[in-house]
PDB file of C-alpha atoms in Angstrom:
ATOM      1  CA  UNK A   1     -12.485  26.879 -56.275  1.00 53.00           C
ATOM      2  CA  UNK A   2     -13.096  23.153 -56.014  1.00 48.00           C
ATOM      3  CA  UNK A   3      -9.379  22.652 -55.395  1.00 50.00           C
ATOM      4  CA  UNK A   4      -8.740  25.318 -52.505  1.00 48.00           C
ATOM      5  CA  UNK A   5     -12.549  23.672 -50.961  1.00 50.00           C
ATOM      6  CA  UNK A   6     -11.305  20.025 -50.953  1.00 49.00           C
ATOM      7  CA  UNK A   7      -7.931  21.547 -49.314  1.00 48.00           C
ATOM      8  CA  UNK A   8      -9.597  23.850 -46.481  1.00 48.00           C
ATOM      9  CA  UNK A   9     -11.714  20.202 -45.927  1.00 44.00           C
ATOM     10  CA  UNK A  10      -8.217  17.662 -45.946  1.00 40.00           C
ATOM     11  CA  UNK A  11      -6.809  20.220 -43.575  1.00 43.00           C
ATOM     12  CA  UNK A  12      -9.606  20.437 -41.124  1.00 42.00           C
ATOM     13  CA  UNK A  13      -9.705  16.849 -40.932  1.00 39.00           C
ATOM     14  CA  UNK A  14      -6.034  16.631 -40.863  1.00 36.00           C
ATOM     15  CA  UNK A  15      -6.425  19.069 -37.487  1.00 36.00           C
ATOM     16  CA  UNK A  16      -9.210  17.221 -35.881  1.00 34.00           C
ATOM     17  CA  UNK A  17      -7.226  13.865 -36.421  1.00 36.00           C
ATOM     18  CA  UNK A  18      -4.023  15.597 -34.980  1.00 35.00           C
ATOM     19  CA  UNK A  19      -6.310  17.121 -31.565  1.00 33.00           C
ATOM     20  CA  UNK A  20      -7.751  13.598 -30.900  1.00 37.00           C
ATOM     21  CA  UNK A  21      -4.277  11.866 -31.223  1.00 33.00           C
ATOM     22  CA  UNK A  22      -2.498  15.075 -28.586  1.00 34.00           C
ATOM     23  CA  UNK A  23      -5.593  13.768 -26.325  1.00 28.00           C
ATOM     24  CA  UNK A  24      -5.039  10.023 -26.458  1.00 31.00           C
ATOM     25  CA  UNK A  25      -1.089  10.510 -25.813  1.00 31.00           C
ATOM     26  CA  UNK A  26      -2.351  12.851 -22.728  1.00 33.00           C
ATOM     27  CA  UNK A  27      -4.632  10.597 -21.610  1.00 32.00           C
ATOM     28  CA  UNK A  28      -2.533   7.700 -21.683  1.00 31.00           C
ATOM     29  CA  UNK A  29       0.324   9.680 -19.777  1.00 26.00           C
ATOM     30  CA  UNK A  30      -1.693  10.455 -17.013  1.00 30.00           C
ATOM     31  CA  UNK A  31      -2.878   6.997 -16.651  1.00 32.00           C
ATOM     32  CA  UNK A  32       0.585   5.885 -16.183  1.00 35.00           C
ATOM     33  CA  UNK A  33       1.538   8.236 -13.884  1.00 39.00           C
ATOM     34  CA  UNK A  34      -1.326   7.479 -11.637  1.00 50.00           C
ATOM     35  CA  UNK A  35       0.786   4.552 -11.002  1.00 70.00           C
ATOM     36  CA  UNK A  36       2.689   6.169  -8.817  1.00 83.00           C
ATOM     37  CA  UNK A  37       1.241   7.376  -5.881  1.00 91.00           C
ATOM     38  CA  UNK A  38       2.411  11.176  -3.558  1.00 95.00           C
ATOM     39  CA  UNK A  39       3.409  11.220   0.245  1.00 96.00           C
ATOM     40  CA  UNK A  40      -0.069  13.248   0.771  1.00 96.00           C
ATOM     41  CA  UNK A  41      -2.465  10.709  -0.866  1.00 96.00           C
ATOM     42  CA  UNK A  42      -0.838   7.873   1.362  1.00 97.00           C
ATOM     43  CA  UNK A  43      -0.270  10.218   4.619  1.00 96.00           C
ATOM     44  CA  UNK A  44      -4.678  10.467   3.932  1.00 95.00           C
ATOM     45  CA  UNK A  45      -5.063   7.015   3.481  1.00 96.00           C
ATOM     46  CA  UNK A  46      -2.748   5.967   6.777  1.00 96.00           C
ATOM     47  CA  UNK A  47      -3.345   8.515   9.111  1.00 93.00           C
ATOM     48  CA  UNK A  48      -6.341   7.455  12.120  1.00 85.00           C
ATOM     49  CA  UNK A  49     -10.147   8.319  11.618  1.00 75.00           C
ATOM     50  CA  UNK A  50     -10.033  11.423  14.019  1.00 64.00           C
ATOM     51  CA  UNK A  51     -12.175  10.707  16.853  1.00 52.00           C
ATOM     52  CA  UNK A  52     -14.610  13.339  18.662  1.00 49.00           C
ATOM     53  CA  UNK A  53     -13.212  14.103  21.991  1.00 43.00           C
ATOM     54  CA  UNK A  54     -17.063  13.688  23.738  1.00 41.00           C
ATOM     55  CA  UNK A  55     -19.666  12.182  22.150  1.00 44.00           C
ATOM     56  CA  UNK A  56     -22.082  15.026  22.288  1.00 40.00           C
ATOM     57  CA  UNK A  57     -19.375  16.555  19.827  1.00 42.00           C
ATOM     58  CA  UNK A  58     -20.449  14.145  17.353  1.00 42.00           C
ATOM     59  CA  UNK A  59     -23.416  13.951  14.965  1.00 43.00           C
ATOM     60  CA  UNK A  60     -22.578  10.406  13.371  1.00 46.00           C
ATOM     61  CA  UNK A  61     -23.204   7.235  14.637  1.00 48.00           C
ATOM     62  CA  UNK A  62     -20.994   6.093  17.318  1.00 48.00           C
ATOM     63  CA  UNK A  63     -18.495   2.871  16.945  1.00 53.00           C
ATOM     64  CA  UNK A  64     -17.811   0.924  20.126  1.00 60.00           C
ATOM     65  CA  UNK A  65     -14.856  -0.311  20.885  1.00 66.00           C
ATOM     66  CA  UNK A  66     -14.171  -3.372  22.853  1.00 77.00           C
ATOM     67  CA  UNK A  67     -10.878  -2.160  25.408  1.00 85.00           C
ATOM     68  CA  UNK A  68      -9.915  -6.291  25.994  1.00 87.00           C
ATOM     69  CA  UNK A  69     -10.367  -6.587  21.891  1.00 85.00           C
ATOM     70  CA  UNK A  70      -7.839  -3.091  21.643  1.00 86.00           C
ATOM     71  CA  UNK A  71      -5.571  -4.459  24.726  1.00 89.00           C
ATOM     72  CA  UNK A  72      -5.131  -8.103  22.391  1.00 90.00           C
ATOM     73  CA  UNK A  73      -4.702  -6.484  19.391  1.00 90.00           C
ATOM     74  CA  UNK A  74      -1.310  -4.384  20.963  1.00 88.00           C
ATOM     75  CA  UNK A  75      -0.425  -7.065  23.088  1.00 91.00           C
ATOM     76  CA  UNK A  76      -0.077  -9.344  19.486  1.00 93.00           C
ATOM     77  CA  UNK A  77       1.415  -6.231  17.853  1.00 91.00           C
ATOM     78  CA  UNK A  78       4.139  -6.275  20.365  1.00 91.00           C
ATOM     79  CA  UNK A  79       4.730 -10.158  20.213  1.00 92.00           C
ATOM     80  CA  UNK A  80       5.202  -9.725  15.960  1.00 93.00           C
ATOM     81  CA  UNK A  81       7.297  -6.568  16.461  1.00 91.00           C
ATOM     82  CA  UNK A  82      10.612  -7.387  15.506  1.00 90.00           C
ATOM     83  CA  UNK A  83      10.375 -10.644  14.147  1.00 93.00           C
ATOM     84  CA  UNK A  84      11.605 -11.578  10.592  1.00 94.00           C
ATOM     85  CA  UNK A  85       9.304 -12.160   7.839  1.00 95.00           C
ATOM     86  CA  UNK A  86       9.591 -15.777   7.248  1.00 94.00           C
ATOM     87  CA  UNK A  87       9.642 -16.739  10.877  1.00 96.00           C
ATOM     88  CA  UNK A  88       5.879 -15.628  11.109  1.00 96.00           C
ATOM     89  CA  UNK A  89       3.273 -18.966  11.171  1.00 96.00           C
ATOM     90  CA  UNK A  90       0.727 -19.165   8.834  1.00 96.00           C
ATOM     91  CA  UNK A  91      -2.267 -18.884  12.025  1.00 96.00           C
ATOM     92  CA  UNK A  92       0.120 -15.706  12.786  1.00 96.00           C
ATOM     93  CA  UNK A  93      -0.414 -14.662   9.480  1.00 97.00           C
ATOM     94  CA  UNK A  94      -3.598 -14.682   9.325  1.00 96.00           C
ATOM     95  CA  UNK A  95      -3.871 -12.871  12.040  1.00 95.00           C
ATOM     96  CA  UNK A  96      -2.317 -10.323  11.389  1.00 96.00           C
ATOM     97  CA  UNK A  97      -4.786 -10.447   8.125  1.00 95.00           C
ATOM     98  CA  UNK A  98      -7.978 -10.246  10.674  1.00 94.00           C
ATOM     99  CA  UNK A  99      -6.431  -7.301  12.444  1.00 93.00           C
ATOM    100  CA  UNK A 100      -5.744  -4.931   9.381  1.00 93.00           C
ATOM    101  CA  UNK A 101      -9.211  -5.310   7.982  1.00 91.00           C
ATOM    102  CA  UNK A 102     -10.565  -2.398  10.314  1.00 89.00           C
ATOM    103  CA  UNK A 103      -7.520  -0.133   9.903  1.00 93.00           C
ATOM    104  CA  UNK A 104      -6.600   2.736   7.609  1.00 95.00           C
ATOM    105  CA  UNK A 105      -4.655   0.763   4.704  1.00 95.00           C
ATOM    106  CA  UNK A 106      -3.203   1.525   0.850  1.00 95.00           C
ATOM    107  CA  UNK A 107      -2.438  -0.884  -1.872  1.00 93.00           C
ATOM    108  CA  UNK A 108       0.429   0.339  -3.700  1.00 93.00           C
ATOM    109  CA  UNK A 109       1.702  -1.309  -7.296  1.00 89.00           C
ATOM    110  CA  UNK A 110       5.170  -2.004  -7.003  1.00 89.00           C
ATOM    111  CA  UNK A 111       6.707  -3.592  -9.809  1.00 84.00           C
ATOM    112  CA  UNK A 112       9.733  -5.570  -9.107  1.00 82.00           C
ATOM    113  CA  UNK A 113      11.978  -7.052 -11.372  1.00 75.00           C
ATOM    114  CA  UNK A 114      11.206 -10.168 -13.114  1.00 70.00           C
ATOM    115  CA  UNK A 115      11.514 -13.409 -10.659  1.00 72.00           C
ATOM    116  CA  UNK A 116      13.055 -10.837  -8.408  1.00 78.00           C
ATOM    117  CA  UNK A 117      12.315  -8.909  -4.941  1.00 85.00           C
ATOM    118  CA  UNK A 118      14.964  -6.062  -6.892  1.00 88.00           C
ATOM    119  CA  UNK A 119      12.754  -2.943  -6.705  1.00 91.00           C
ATOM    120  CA  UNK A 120      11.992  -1.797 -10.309  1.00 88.00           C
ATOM    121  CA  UNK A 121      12.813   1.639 -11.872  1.00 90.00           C
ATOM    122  CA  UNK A 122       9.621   3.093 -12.388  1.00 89.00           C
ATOM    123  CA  UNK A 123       8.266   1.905  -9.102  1.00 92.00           C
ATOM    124  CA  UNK A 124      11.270   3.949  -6.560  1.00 94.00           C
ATOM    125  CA  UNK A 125       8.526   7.167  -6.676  1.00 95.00           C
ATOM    126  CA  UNK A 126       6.390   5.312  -5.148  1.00 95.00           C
ATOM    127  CA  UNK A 127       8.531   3.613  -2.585  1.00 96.00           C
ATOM    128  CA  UNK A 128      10.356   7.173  -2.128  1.00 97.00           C
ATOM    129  CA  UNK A 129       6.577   8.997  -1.541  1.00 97.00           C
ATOM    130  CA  UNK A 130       6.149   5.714   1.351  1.00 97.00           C
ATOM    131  CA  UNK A 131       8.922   6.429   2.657  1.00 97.00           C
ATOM    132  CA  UNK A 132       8.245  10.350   3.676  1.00 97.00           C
ATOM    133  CA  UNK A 133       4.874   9.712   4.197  1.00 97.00           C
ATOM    134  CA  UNK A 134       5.844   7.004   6.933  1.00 97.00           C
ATOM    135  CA  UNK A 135       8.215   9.851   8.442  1.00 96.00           C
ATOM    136  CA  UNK A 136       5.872  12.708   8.310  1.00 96.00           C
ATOM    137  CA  UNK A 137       4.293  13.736  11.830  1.00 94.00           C
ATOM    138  CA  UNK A 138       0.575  12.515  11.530  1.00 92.00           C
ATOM    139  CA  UNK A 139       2.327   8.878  10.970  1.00 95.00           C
ATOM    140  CA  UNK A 140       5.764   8.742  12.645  1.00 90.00           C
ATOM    141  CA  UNK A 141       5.625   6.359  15.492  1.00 88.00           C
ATOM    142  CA  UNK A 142       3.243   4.142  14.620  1.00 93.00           C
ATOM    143  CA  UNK A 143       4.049   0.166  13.361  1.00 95.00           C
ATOM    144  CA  UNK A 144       2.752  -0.297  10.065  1.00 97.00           C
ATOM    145  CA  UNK A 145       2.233  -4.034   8.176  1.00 97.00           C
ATOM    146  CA  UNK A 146       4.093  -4.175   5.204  1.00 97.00           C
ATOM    147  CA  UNK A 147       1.738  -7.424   3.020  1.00 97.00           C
ATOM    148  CA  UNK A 148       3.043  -8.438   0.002  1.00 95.00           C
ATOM    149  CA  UNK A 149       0.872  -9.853  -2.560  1.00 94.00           C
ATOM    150  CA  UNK A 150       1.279 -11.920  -6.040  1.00 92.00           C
ATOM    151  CA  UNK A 151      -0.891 -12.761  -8.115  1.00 91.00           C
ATOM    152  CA  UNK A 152      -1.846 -16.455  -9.263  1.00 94.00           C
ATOM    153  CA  UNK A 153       0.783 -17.737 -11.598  1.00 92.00           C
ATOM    154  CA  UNK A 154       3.046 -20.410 -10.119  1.00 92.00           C
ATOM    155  CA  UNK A 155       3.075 -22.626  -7.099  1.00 95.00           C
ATOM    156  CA  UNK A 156       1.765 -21.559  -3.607  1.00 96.00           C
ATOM    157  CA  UNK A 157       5.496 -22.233  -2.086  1.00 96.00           C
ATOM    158  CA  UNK A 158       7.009 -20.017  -5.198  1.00 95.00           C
ATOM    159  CA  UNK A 159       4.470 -17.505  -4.482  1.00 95.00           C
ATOM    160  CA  UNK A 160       5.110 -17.418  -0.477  1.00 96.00           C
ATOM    161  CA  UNK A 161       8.624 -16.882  -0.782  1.00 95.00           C
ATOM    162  CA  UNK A 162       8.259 -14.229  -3.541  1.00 93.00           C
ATOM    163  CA  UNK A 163       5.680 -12.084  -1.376  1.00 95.00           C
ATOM    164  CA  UNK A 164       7.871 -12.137   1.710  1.00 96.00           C
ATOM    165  CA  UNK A 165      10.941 -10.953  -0.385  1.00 94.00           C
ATOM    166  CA  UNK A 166       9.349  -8.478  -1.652  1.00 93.00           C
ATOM    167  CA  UNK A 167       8.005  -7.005   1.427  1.00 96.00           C
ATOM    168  CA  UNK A 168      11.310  -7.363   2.928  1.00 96.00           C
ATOM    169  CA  UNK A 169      12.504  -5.329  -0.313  1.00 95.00           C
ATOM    170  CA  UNK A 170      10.566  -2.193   1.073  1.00 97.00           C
ATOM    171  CA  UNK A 171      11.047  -2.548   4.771  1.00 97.00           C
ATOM    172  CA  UNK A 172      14.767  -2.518   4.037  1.00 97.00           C
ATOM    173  CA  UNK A 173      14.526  -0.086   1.520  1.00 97.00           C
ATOM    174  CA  UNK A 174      12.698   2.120   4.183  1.00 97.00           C
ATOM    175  CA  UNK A 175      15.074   1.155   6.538  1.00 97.00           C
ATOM    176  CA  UNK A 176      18.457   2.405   4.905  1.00 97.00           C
ATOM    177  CA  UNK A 177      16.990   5.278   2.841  1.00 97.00           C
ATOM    178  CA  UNK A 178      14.924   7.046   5.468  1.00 97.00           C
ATOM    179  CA  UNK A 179      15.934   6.007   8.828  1.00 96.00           C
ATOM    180  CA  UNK A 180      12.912   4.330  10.224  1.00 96.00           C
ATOM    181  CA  UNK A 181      12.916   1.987  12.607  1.00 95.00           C
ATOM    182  CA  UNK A 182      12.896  -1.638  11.714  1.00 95.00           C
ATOM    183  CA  UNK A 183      10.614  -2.597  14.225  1.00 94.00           C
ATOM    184  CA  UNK A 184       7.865  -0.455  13.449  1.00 94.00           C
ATOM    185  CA  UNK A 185       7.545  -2.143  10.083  1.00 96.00           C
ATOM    186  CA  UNK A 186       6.043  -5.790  10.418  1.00 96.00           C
ATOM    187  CA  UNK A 187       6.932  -7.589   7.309  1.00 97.00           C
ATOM    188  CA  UNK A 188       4.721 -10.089   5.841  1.00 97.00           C
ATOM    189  CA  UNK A 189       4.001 -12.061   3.135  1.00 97.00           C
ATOM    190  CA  UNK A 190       0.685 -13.757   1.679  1.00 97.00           C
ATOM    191  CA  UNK A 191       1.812 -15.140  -2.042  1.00 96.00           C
ATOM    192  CA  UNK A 192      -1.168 -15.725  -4.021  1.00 96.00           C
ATOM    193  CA  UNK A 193      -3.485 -16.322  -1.325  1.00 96.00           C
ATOM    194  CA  UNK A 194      -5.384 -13.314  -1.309  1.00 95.00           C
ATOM    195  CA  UNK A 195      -5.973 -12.131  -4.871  1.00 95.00           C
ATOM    196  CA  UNK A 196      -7.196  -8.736  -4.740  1.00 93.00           C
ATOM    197  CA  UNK A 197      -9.304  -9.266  -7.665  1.00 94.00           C
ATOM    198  CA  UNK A 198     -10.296 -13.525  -7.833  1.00 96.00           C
ATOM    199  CA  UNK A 199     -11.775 -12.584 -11.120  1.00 96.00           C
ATOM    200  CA  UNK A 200      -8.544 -11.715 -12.714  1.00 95.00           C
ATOM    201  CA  UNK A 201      -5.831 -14.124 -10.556  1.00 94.00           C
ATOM    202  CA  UNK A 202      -3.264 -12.992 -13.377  1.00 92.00           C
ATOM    203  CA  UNK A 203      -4.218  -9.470 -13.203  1.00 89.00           C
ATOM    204  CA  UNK A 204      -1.384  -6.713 -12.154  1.00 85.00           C
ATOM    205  CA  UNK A 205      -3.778  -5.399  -9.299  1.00 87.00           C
ATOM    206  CA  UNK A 206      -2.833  -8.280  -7.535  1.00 89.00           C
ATOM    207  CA  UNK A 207       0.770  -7.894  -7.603  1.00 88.00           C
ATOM    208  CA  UNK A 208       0.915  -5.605  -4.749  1.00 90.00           C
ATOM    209  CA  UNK A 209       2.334  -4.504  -1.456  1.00 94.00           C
ATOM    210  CA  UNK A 210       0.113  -3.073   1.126  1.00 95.00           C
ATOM    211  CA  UNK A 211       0.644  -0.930   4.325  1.00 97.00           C
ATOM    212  CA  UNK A 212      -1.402  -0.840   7.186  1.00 97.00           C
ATOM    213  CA  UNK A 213      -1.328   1.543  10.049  1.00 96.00           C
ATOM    214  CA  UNK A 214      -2.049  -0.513  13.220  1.00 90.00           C
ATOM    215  CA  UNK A 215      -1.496   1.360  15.820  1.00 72.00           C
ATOM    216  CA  UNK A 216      -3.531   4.600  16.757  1.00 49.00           C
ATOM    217  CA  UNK A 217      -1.385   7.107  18.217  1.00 54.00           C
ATOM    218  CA  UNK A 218      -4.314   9.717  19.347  1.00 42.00           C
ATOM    219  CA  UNK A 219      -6.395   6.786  20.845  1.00 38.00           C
ATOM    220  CA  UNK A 220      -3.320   4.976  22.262  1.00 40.00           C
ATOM    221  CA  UNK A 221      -2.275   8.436  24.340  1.00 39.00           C
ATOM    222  CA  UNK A 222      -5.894   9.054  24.804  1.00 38.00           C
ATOM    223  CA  UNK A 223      -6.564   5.482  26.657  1.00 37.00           C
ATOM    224  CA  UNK A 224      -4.159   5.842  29.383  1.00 36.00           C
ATOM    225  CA  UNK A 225      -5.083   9.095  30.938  1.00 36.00           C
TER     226      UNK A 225
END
């Protein structure tokens, strides 16, 4: 009886140890594919705050925007539009940096190949889901900044040169594979000059590309009538 009461016990544990390993491997699985991001969580993240038509339709507090501020802000969109990556000044740059604070934005990790602006394997889902969520209705016709980031190993120059081929990775990637318009993408790169997390300069947060919707499409058509 002792026997077949030690066994029932070894194979109980034996279970319990087997359950918690199936949830660790699940867990883990998922937390890698949350790496990869879907066409609806970036079309959210792009698409324009939705504006009340009249503002007795709306209950929240009201934002006020300055029409010269908006008519500067196009006016410099149009002057960028175009324009190749590295031919952008660094005061244009960070311009372009003020601008995009304010608008609808998503930080996507997208590995590239060591020393490379070659577009890694496991990071093409992601790139693919940009790329129909940039030609799905809410967003088509906008221009959107493509920012590359590193993060804080090597020199600034290194790191400059490696964020702008990178970003000119996607915007030809986006280009050839699904037809959008060059000029609607504004390529531009940062190197390791804005760290998403200063903390952890080495950290793989801060390897990153980020897209920014600038332009408005409701409040654009919306303005001229």
């Amino acid at each position: 009886m002792a026997n077949i009461s030690a066994a029932k016990t070894f194979t109980a544990i034996v279970s319990v140890a087997t359950l918690g390993a199936a949830i660790s491997l699940g867990a883990g699985t998922a937390l890698a594919q949350d790496k990869n991001v879907t066409e609806d969580q970036i079309v959210r993240a792009l698409a324009p705050e939705k504006k009340p038509l009249t503002r007795g339709l709306s209950t929240g507090p009201q934002t006020t925007v300055d029409p010269a501020v908006t008519a500067a802000e196009g006016k410099f969109v149009q002057k960028i539009r175009g324009r190749s990556t590295r031919s952008l000044s660094s005061a244009e740059r960070e311009e372009i940096a003020a601008i995009v604070k304010d608008k609808p934005k998503i930080d996507l990790e997208i590995n590239f190949d060591y020393n490379s602006a070659d577009i890694s394997a496991k990071s093409l889902p992601s790139v693919q889901a940009l790329g129909r969520a940039l030609t799905n209705n809410d967003l088509k016709g906008s221009t959107f900044v493509v920012a590359g980031h590193t993060d804080a190993a090597g020199g600034d120059a290194y790191n400059q040169d490696l964020s702008e081929r990178r970003a000119d990775a996607i915007k030809r990637y986006l280009v050839d594979k699904y037809g959008i318009n060059g000029t609607d993408l504004v390529t531009v790169g940062y190197g390791k000059s804005k760290l998403k997390d200063p903390g952890q300069p080495m950290a793989e947060v801060n390897r990153r590309v980020q897209v920014v919707n600038m332009e408005n499409k409701a409040t654009a058509s919306n303005a001229a009538r």
